[in-house]
């Protein structure tokens, strides 16, 4: 049985004052449940202040990226040690925007997952096909390649705390979300692949999240899909009431 995991990915929005206002709103509106984990992913510069602000709230902290080395001459990068130091418990890895704009590839995603686990950070690994790949009938090939290379070299014990987010690139920030059938089909494919690579208990323990234009008005049917264990929410996580409404509709354990 896994908890429902709901992650708000703030992307490059909210300086420190706005971040603090948003978490104050979340604390006011979110009713905590033992079966639902709520996580926010502010920008690097807001992590420290948000971490302090949410310390006693039950809301957890995620970073939007990580570098695979711990320290040294890597200008502009942030290590897992530093993320842990400011209170992060989760880290988003391989988001499609990082793949599209910043040269993230499957091999670097794999190295970043190692770095996360080394620092006891829970990875939220993003995978998903582009529109051209879907229209070309390549969705499952893409997912297989992304998932297999992400988890290369890991053992079942590494998946005790682990999330994979299926985010079809064409559904991110576009207002078009995938149909429930498309979501369940991809989630089931990923679950079965993980079960084949490892074993069924390991695969069932991995939280499979859906992301792409999720909002309070469409989350209910997505939650209902048997292989959906949570959501990765972008745009709609920037509004405290809207995000709290998404959390309020979450089912308990699956
Ligand atoms: P969106 O973003 O909810 O704004 O589509 C989701 C994501 O990129 O994680």
PDB file of C-alpha atoms and ligand atoms in Angstrom:
ATOM      1  CA  UNK A   1       0.000   0.000   0.000  1.00  0.00           C
ATOM      2  CA  UNK A   2       1.402   3.390  -0.928  1.00  0.00           C
ATOM      3  CA  UNK A   3       0.287   6.842   0.065  1.00  0.00           C
ATOM      4  CA  UNK A   4      -1.068   9.269  -2.509  1.00  0.00           C
ATOM      5  CA  UNK A   5       1.701  11.726  -3.363  1.00  0.00           C
ATOM      6  CA  UNK A   6       0.850  15.211  -4.634  1.00  0.00           C
ATOM      7  CA  UNK A   7       3.700  17.433  -5.724  1.00  0.00           C
ATOM      8  CA  UNK A   8       3.428  21.110  -6.624  1.00  0.00           C
ATOM      9  CA  UNK A   9       6.131  22.034  -9.117  1.00  0.00           C
ATOM     10  CA  UNK A  10       6.438  25.807  -8.958  1.00  0.00           C
ATOM     11  CA  UNK A  11       8.980  25.910 -11.821  1.00  0.00           C
ATOM     12  CA  UNK A  12      10.651  29.336 -12.210  1.00  0.00           C
ATOM     13  CA  UNK A  13       7.952  31.222 -10.314  1.00  0.00           C
ATOM     14  CA  UNK A  14       7.844  32.971  -6.944  1.00  0.00           C
ATOM     15  CA  UNK A  15      10.723  34.836  -5.326  1.00  0.00           C
ATOM     16  CA  UNK A  16      11.017  34.442  -1.548  1.00  0.00           C
ATOM     17  CA  UNK A  17       8.165  36.798  -0.533  1.00  0.00           C
ATOM     18  CA  UNK A  18       5.659  35.203  -2.945  1.00  0.00           C
ATOM     19  CA  UNK A  19       6.831  31.728  -1.965  1.00  0.00           C
ATOM     20  CA  UNK A  20       6.148  32.477   1.694  1.00  0.00           C
ATOM     21  CA  UNK A  21       2.728  33.857   0.857  1.00  0.00           C
ATOM     22  CA  UNK A  22       1.882  30.744  -1.125  1.00  0.00           C
ATOM     23  CA  UNK A  23       2.895  28.361   1.657  1.00  0.00           C
ATOM     24  CA  UNK A  24       0.957  30.408   4.189  1.00  0.00           C
ATOM     25  CA  UNK A  25      -2.089  29.945   1.944  1.00  0.00           C
ATOM     26  CA  UNK A  26      -1.421  26.218   1.623  1.00  0.00           C
ATOM     27  CA  UNK A  27      -1.110  25.820   5.375  1.00  0.00           C
ATOM     28  CA  UNK A  28      -4.421  27.613   5.791  1.00  0.00           C
ATOM     29  CA  UNK A  29      -6.303  25.540   3.213  1.00  0.00           C
ATOM     30  CA  UNK A  30      -4.778  22.048   3.217  1.00  0.00           C
ATOM     31  CA  UNK A  31      -6.206  19.484   5.576  1.00  0.00           C
ATOM     32  CA  UNK A  32      -3.488  16.920   6.277  1.00  0.00           C
ATOM     33  CA  UNK A  33      -4.235  13.216   6.030  1.00  0.00           C
ATOM     34  CA  UNK A  34      -1.912  10.364   7.065  1.00  0.00           C
ATOM     35  CA  UNK A  35      -2.443   8.691   3.680  1.00  0.00           C
ATOM     36  CA  UNK A  36      -1.619  11.683   1.519  1.00  0.00           C
ATOM     37  CA  UNK A  37       1.836  13.252   1.166  1.00  0.00           C
ATOM     38  CA  UNK A  38       1.869  16.874   0.024  1.00  0.00           C
ATOM     39  CA  UNK A  39       5.115  18.255  -1.390  1.00  0.00           C
ATOM     40  CA  UNK A  40       6.076  21.640  -2.804  1.00  0.00           C
ATOM     41  CA  UNK A  41       9.017  22.295  -5.132  1.00  0.00           C
ATOM     42  CA  UNK A  42      10.010  25.977  -5.038  1.00  0.00           C
ATOM     43  CA  UNK A  43      12.978  27.474  -6.873  1.00  0.00           C
ATOM     44  CA  UNK A  44      16.431  26.877  -5.371  1.00  0.00           C
ATOM     45  CA  UNK A  45      16.530  30.410  -3.938  1.00  0.00           C
ATOM     46  CA  UNK A  46      13.288  29.913  -1.994  1.00  0.00           C
ATOM     47  CA  UNK A  47      14.052  26.425  -0.625  1.00  0.00           C
ATOM     48  CA  UNK A  48      15.648  27.579   2.617  1.00  0.00           C
ATOM     49  CA  UNK A  49      12.906  30.046   3.606  1.00  0.00           C
ATOM     50  CA  UNK A  50      10.092  27.733   2.538  1.00  0.00           C
ATOM     51  CA  UNK A  51      11.750  24.848   4.408  1.00  0.00           C
ATOM     52  CA  UNK A  52      11.667  26.857   7.630  1.00  0.00           C
ATOM     53  CA  UNK A  53       8.109  28.065   7.018  1.00  0.00           C
ATOM     54  CA  UNK A  54       6.677  24.556   6.475  1.00  0.00           C
ATOM     55  CA  UNK A  55       8.755  22.775   9.131  1.00  0.00           C
ATOM     56  CA  UNK A  56       5.786  22.000  11.401  1.00  0.00           C
ATOM     57  CA  UNK A  57       3.067  21.912   8.748  1.00  0.00           C
ATOM     58  CA  UNK A  58       3.338  18.362   7.404  1.00  0.00           C
ATOM     59  CA  UNK A  59       4.004  19.771   3.919  1.00  0.00           C
ATOM     60  CA  UNK A  60       7.288  18.473   2.538  1.00  0.00           C
ATOM     61  CA  UNK A  61       9.988  20.115   0.473  1.00  0.00           C
ATOM     62  CA  UNK A  62      11.344  19.135  -2.955  1.00  0.00           C
ATOM     63  CA  UNK A  63      13.979  20.610  -5.226  1.00  0.00           C
ATOM     64  CA  UNK A  64      13.395  20.872  -8.967  1.00  0.00           C
ATOM     65  CA  UNK A  65      16.796  19.432  -9.895  1.00  0.00           C
ATOM     66  CA  UNK A  66      20.057  18.105  -8.416  1.00  0.00           C
ATOM     67  CA  UNK A  67      23.641  17.768  -9.632  1.00  0.00           C
ATOM     68  CA  UNK A  68      25.322  14.368  -9.456  1.00  0.00           C
ATOM     69  CA  UNK A  69      28.543  15.441  -7.705  1.00  0.00           C
ATOM     70  CA  UNK A  70      28.632  16.455  -4.031  1.00  0.00           C
ATOM     71  CA  UNK A  71      30.846  19.548  -4.265  1.00  0.00           C
ATOM     72  CA  UNK A  72      33.623  21.182  -6.243  1.00  0.00           C
ATOM     73  CA  UNK A  73      34.255  23.212  -9.365  1.00  0.00           C
ATOM     74  CA  UNK A  74      30.807  22.969 -10.989  1.00  0.00           C
ATOM     75  CA  UNK A  75      29.719  26.570 -11.387  1.00  0.00           C
ATOM     76  CA  UNK A  76      26.000  27.067 -11.024  1.00  0.00           C
ATOM     77  CA  UNK A  77      25.170  23.575  -9.797  1.00  0.00           C
ATOM     78  CA  UNK A  78      23.502  22.416  -6.565  1.00  0.00           C
ATOM     79  CA  UNK A  79      24.337  19.116  -4.888  1.00  0.00           C
ATOM     80  CA  UNK A  80      22.215  16.689  -2.924  1.00  0.00           C
ATOM     81  CA  UNK A  81      24.190  17.571   0.216  1.00  0.00           C
ATOM     82  CA  UNK A  82      23.031  21.169  -0.101  1.00  0.00           C
ATOM     83  CA  UNK A  83      19.433  20.167  -0.801  1.00  0.00           C
ATOM     84  CA  UNK A  84      19.375  17.956   2.271  1.00  0.00           C
ATOM     85  CA  UNK A  85      20.902  20.791   4.275  1.00  0.00           C
ATOM     86  CA  UNK A  86      17.953  23.104   3.518  1.00  0.00           C
ATOM     87  CA  UNK A  87      15.364  20.483   4.398  1.00  0.00           C
ATOM     88  CA  UNK A  88      14.534  18.823   1.084  1.00  0.00           C
ATOM     89  CA  UNK A  89      13.105  15.314   1.277  1.00  0.00           C
ATOM     90  CA  UNK A  90      12.314  14.929  -2.437  1.00  0.00           C
ATOM     91  CA  UNK A  91      13.869  15.955  -5.732  1.00  0.00           C
ATOM     92  CA  UNK A  92      12.361  16.158  -9.219  1.00  0.00           C
ATOM     93  CA  UNK A  93      14.714  14.629 -11.788  1.00  0.00           C
ATOM     94  CA  UNK A  94      14.558  14.654 -15.586  1.00  0.00           C
ATOM     95  CA  UNK A  95      11.618  17.023 -16.026  1.00  0.00           C
ATOM     96  CA  UNK A  96      10.835  17.442 -19.723  1.00  0.00           C
ATOM     97  CA  UNK A  97      11.663  21.155 -19.517  1.00  0.00           C
ATOM     98  CA  UNK A  98      15.161  20.218 -18.339  1.00  0.00           C
ATOM     99  CA  UNK A  99      15.399  17.695 -21.154  1.00  0.00           C
ATOM    100  CA  UNK A 100      14.170  20.247 -23.715  1.00  0.00           C
ATOM    101  CA  UNK A 101      16.047  23.382 -22.697  1.00  0.00           C
ATOM    102  CA  UNK A 102      19.038  22.262 -20.607  1.00  0.00           C
ATOM    103  CA  UNK A 103      20.440  19.179 -22.254  1.00  0.00           C
ATOM    104  CA  UNK A 104      19.165  16.636 -19.736  1.00  0.00           C
ATOM    105  CA  UNK A 105      19.490  13.126 -21.155  1.00  0.00           C
ATOM    106  CA  UNK A 106      18.669   9.659 -19.851  1.00  0.00           C
ATOM    107  CA  UNK A 107      22.279   9.087 -18.713  1.00  0.00           C
ATOM    108  CA  UNK A 108      22.365  12.265 -16.600  1.00  0.00           C
ATOM    109  CA  UNK A 109      18.965  11.392 -15.140  1.00  0.00           C
ATOM    110  CA  UNK A 110      20.458   8.076 -13.998  1.00  0.00           C
ATOM    111  CA  UNK A 111      23.464   9.822 -12.381  1.00  0.00           C
ATOM    112  CA  UNK A 112      21.171  12.278 -10.612  1.00  0.00           C
ATOM    113  CA  UNK A 113      19.053   9.457  -9.182  1.00  0.00           C
ATOM    114  CA  UNK A 114      22.248   7.953  -7.697  1.00  0.00           C
ATOM    115  CA  UNK A 115      23.037  11.333  -6.140  1.00  0.00           C
ATOM    116  CA  UNK A 116      19.527  11.639  -4.714  1.00  0.00           C
ATOM    117  CA  UNK A 117      19.575   8.169  -3.143  1.00  0.00           C
ATOM    118  CA  UNK A 118      23.086   8.730  -1.760  1.00  0.00           C
ATOM    119  CA  UNK A 119      21.645  11.733   0.080  1.00  0.00           C
ATOM    120  CA  UNK A 120      18.442  10.002   1.186  1.00  0.00           C
ATOM    121  CA  UNK A 121      16.357  12.230  -1.081  1.00  0.00           C
ATOM    122  CA  UNK A 122      13.304  10.640  -2.707  1.00  0.00           C
ATOM    123  CA  UNK A 123      13.587  10.894  -6.499  1.00  0.00           C
ATOM    124  CA  UNK A 124      10.566  11.921  -8.570  1.00  0.00           C
ATOM    125  CA  UNK A 125      11.719  10.819 -12.008  1.00  0.00           C
ATOM    126  CA  UNK A 126       9.873  12.361 -14.955  1.00  0.00           C
ATOM    127  CA  UNK A 127       9.262  10.512 -18.196  1.00  0.00           C
ATOM    128  CA  UNK A 128       6.929  11.129 -21.110  1.00  0.00           C
ATOM    129  CA  UNK A 129       6.611  11.285 -24.869  1.00  0.00           C
ATOM    130  CA  UNK A 130       6.345  14.311 -27.153  1.00  0.00           C
ATOM    131  CA  UNK A 131       3.366  14.797 -29.464  1.00  0.00           C
ATOM    132  CA  UNK A 132       5.404  13.658 -32.484  1.00  0.00           C
ATOM    133  CA  UNK A 133       6.428  10.502 -30.625  1.00  0.00           C
ATOM    134  CA  UNK A 134       2.825   9.758 -29.643  1.00  0.00           C
ATOM    135  CA  UNK A 135       1.567  10.380 -33.173  1.00  0.00           C
ATOM    136  CA  UNK A 136       4.368   8.227 -34.542  1.00  0.00           C
ATOM    137  CA  UNK A 137       3.216   5.318 -32.332  1.00  0.00           C
ATOM    138  CA  UNK A 138       6.410   5.475 -30.276  1.00  0.00           C
ATOM    139  CA  UNK A 139       4.993   6.252 -26.820  1.00  0.00           C
ATOM    140  CA  UNK A 140       5.836   2.888 -25.247  1.00  0.00           C
ATOM    141  CA  UNK A 141       9.290   2.732 -26.863  1.00  0.00           C
ATOM    142  CA  UNK A 142      10.100   6.159 -25.434  1.00  0.00           C
ATOM    143  CA  UNK A 143       8.787   5.276 -21.979  1.00  0.00           C
ATOM    144  CA  UNK A 144      10.664   1.992 -21.965  1.00  0.00           C
ATOM    145  CA  UNK A 145      13.942   3.653 -22.891  1.00  0.00           C
ATOM    146  CA  UNK A 146      13.510   6.485 -20.397  1.00  0.00           C
ATOM    147  CA  UNK A 147      12.521   4.248 -17.492  1.00  0.00           C
ATOM    148  CA  UNK A 148      15.093   1.526 -18.207  1.00  0.00           C
ATOM    149  CA  UNK A 149      17.986   3.932 -18.463  1.00  0.00           C
ATOM    150  CA  UNK A 150      16.816   5.898 -15.418  1.00  0.00           C
ATOM    151  CA  UNK A 151      16.854   2.821 -13.190  1.00  0.00           C
ATOM    152  CA  UNK A 152      19.932   1.137 -14.698  1.00  0.00           C
ATOM    153  CA  UNK A 153      22.131  -0.342 -11.994  1.00  0.00           C
ATOM    154  CA  UNK A 154      19.670  -0.089  -9.114  1.00  0.00           C
ATOM    155  CA  UNK A 155      18.539  -2.911  -6.834  1.00  0.00           C
ATOM    156  CA  UNK A 156      15.031  -3.519  -5.429  1.00  0.00           C
ATOM    157  CA  UNK A 157      16.101  -2.014  -2.078  1.00  0.00           C
ATOM    158  CA  UNK A 158      16.759   1.321  -3.836  1.00  0.00           C
ATOM    159  CA  UNK A 159      13.050   1.648  -4.632  1.00  0.00           C
ATOM    160  CA  UNK A 160      11.786   1.743  -1.076  1.00  0.00           C
ATOM    161  CA  UNK A 161      11.042   5.460  -1.531  1.00  0.00           C
ATOM    162  CA  UNK A 162      10.792   6.273  -5.206  1.00  0.00           C
ATOM    163  CA  UNK A 163       8.369   8.014  -7.556  1.00  0.00           C
ATOM    164  CA  UNK A 164       8.055   8.061 -11.336  1.00  0.00           C
ATOM    165  CA  UNK A 165       5.979  10.823 -12.931  1.00  0.00           C
ATOM    166  CA  UNK A 166       4.414  10.159 -16.316  1.00  0.00           C
ATOM    167  CA  UNK A 167       4.169  13.546 -17.973  1.00  0.00           C
ATOM    168  CA  UNK A 168       3.289  13.505 -21.667  1.00  0.00           C
ATOM    169  CA  UNK A 169       5.171  16.535 -22.969  1.00  0.00           C
ATOM    170  CA  UNK A 170       2.211  17.630 -25.116  1.00  0.00           C
ATOM    171  CA  UNK A 171       0.028  17.900 -22.008  1.00  0.00           C
ATOM    172  CA  UNK A 172       2.352  20.092 -19.941  1.00  0.00           C
ATOM    173  CA  UNK A 173       1.224  23.677 -19.575  1.00  0.00           C
ATOM    174  CA  UNK A 174      -0.998  23.325 -22.641  1.00  0.00           C
ATOM    175  CA  UNK A 175      -4.344  22.879 -20.945  1.00  0.00           C
ATOM    176  CA  UNK A 176      -4.681  19.539 -22.777  1.00  0.00           C
ATOM    177  CA  UNK A 177      -4.487  16.674 -20.420  1.00  0.00           C
ATOM    178  CA  UNK A 178      -4.225  13.097 -21.448  1.00  0.00           C
ATOM    179  CA  UNK A 179      -7.414  11.037 -21.279  1.00  0.00           C
ATOM    180  CA  UNK A 180      -7.873   8.695 -18.328  1.00  0.00           C
ATOM    181  CA  UNK A 181      -7.360   5.767 -20.733  1.00  0.00           C
ATOM    182  CA  UNK A 182      -4.075   7.181 -22.035  1.00  0.00           C
ATOM    183  CA  UNK A 183      -2.890   7.830 -18.483  1.00  0.00           C
ATOM    184  CA  UNK A 184      -3.804   4.385 -17.145  1.00  0.00           C
ATOM    185  CA  UNK A 185      -2.352   2.659 -20.216  1.00  0.00           C
ATOM    186  CA  UNK A 186       1.018   4.372 -19.780  1.00  0.00           C
ATOM    187  CA  UNK A 187       1.073   3.897 -16.019  1.00  0.00           C
ATOM    188  CA  UNK A 188       0.250   0.228 -16.403  1.00  0.00           C
ATOM    189  CA  UNK A 189       2.976  -0.126 -19.001  1.00  0.00           C
ATOM    190  CA  UNK A 190       5.531   1.455 -16.643  1.00  0.00           C
ATOM    191  CA  UNK A 191       4.350  -0.671 -13.689  1.00  0.00           C
ATOM    192  CA  UNK A 192       4.574  -3.896 -15.711  1.00  0.00           C
ATOM    193  CA  UNK A 193       7.987  -2.974 -17.016  1.00  0.00           C
ATOM    194  CA  UNK A 194       9.274  -2.350 -13.478  1.00  0.00           C
ATOM    195  CA  UNK A 195       7.748  -5.637 -12.332  1.00  0.00           C
ATOM    196  CA  UNK A 196       9.592  -7.441 -15.130  1.00  0.00           C
ATOM    197  CA  UNK A 197      12.867  -5.666 -14.400  1.00  0.00           C
ATOM    198  CA  UNK A 198      12.586  -6.296 -10.638  1.00  0.00           C
ATOM    199  CA  UNK A 199       9.545  -7.943  -9.092  1.00  0.00           C
ATOM    200  CA  UNK A 200       5.882  -7.139  -8.464  1.00  0.00           C
ATOM    201  CA  UNK A 201       6.208  -5.918  -4.836  1.00  0.00           C
ATOM    202  CA  UNK A 202       9.012  -3.544  -5.852  1.00  0.00           C
ATOM    203  CA  UNK A 203       6.995  -2.217  -8.793  1.00  0.00           C
ATOM    204  CA  UNK A 204       3.849  -1.802  -6.676  1.00  0.00           C
ATOM    205  CA  UNK A 205       5.754   0.160  -4.063  1.00  0.00           C
ATOM    206  CA  UNK A 206       6.867   2.798  -6.593  1.00  0.00           C
ATOM    207  CA  UNK A 207       4.530   5.791  -6.635  1.00  0.00           C
ATOM    208  CA  UNK A 208       3.416   6.502 -10.195  1.00  0.00           C
ATOM    209  CA  UNK A 209       2.331  10.114 -10.615  1.00  0.00           C
ATOM    210  CA  UNK A 210       0.575  11.755 -13.525  1.00  0.00           C
ATOM    211  CA  UNK A 211       1.467  15.290 -14.612  1.00  0.00           C
ATOM    212  CA  UNK A 212       0.219  17.571 -17.363  1.00  0.00           C
ATOM    213  CA  UNK A 213      -2.450  20.273 -17.007  1.00  0.00           C
ATOM    214  CA  UNK A 214      -3.876  18.784 -13.808  1.00  0.00           C
ATOM    215  CA  UNK A 215      -6.314  21.041 -11.985  1.00  0.00           C
ATOM    216  CA  UNK A 216      -9.016  20.801  -9.344  1.00  0.00           C
ATOM    217  CA  UNK A 217     -11.686  20.283 -12.002  1.00  0.00           C
ATOM    218  CA  UNK A 218     -10.055  17.278 -13.702  1.00  0.00           C
ATOM    219  CA  UNK A 219      -8.077  15.510 -10.961  1.00  0.00           C
ATOM    220  CA  UNK A 220     -10.880  13.328  -9.643  1.00  0.00           C
ATOM    221  CA  UNK A 221     -11.057  10.982 -12.624  1.00  0.00           C
ATOM    222  CA  UNK A 222      -7.265  10.802 -12.836  1.00  0.00           C
ATOM    223  CA  UNK A 223      -7.018   9.706  -9.190  1.00  0.00           C
ATOM    224  CA  UNK A 224      -9.488   6.907  -9.959  1.00  0.00           C
ATOM    225  CA  UNK A 225      -7.119   5.115 -12.328  1.00  0.00           C
ATOM    226  CA  UNK A 226      -5.795   1.982 -10.611  1.00  0.00           C
ATOM    227  CA  UNK A 227      -2.120   2.662 -11.419  1.00  0.00           C
ATOM    228  CA  UNK A 228      -2.156   6.347 -10.497  1.00  0.00           C
ATOM    229  CA  UNK A 229      -0.653   6.978  -7.049  1.00  0.00           C
ATOM    230  CA  UNK A 230      -0.542  10.746  -7.198  1.00  0.00           C
ATOM    231  CA  UNK A 231      -0.025  13.882  -9.233  1.00  0.00           C
ATOM    232  CA  UNK A 232       2.712  16.274 -10.298  1.00  0.00           C
ATOM    233  CA  UNK A 233       1.034  19.648 -10.657  1.00  0.00           C
ATOM    234  CA  UNK A 234       2.598  22.674 -12.328  1.00  0.00           C
ATOM    235  CA  UNK A 235       0.488  25.748 -13.081  1.00  0.00           C
ATOM    236  CA  UNK A 236      -2.359  24.843 -10.738  1.00  0.00           C
ATOM    237  CA  UNK A 237       0.031  24.510  -7.779  1.00  0.00           C
ATOM    238  CA  UNK A 238       0.680  28.266  -7.825  1.00  0.00           C
ATOM    239  CA  UNK A 239      -2.761  28.975  -6.432  1.00  0.00           C
ATOM    240  CA  UNK A 240      -3.156  27.958  -2.778  1.00  0.00           C
ATOM    241  CA  UNK A 241      -6.892  27.303  -2.889  1.00  0.00           C
ATOM    242  CA  UNK A 242      -6.738  25.436  -6.200  1.00  0.00           C
ATOM    243  CA  UNK A 243      -3.883  23.227  -5.027  1.00  0.00           C
ATOM    244  CA  UNK A 244      -5.612  22.594  -1.690  1.00  0.00           C
ATOM    245  CA  UNK A 245      -8.698  21.537  -3.636  1.00  0.00           C
ATOM    246  CA  UNK A 246      -6.606  19.008  -5.606  1.00  0.00           C
ATOM    247  CA  UNK A 247      -5.243  17.674  -2.298  1.00  0.00           C
ATOM    248  CA  UNK A 248      -8.740  17.539  -0.787  1.00  0.00           C
ATOM    249  CA  UNK A 249      -9.938  15.199  -3.571  1.00  0.00           C
ATOM    250  CA  UNK A 250      -7.071  12.731  -3.146  1.00  0.00           C
ATOM    251  CA  UNK A 251      -7.931   9.167  -2.274  1.00  0.00           C
ATOM    252  CA  UNK A 252      -6.199   7.525   0.679  1.00  0.00           C
ATOM    253  CA  UNK A 253      -3.907   4.555   0.214  1.00  0.00           C
ATOM    254  CA  UNK A 254      -3.936   2.415  -2.932  1.00  0.00           C
TER     255      UNK A 254
HETATM  256  P1  LIG B   1       1.368  21.741 -15.728  1.00  0.00           P
HETATM  257  O1  LIG B   1       2.874  21.235 -15.460  1.00  0.00           O
HETATM  258  O2  LIG B   1       0.542  21.189 -14.591  1.00  0.00           O
HETATM  259  O3  LIG B   1       1.456  23.237 -15.689  1.00  0.00           O
HETATM  260  O4  LIG B   1       0.961  21.196 -17.035  1.00  0.00           O
HETATM  261  C1  LIG B   1       3.150  19.961 -14.967  1.00  0.00           C
HETATM  262  C2  LIG B   1       4.636  19.767 -14.864  1.00  0.00           C
HETATM  263  O5  LIG B   1       5.364  20.232 -15.732  1.00  0.00           O
HETATM  264  O6  LIG B   1       5.149  19.141 -13.905  1.00  0.00           O
END
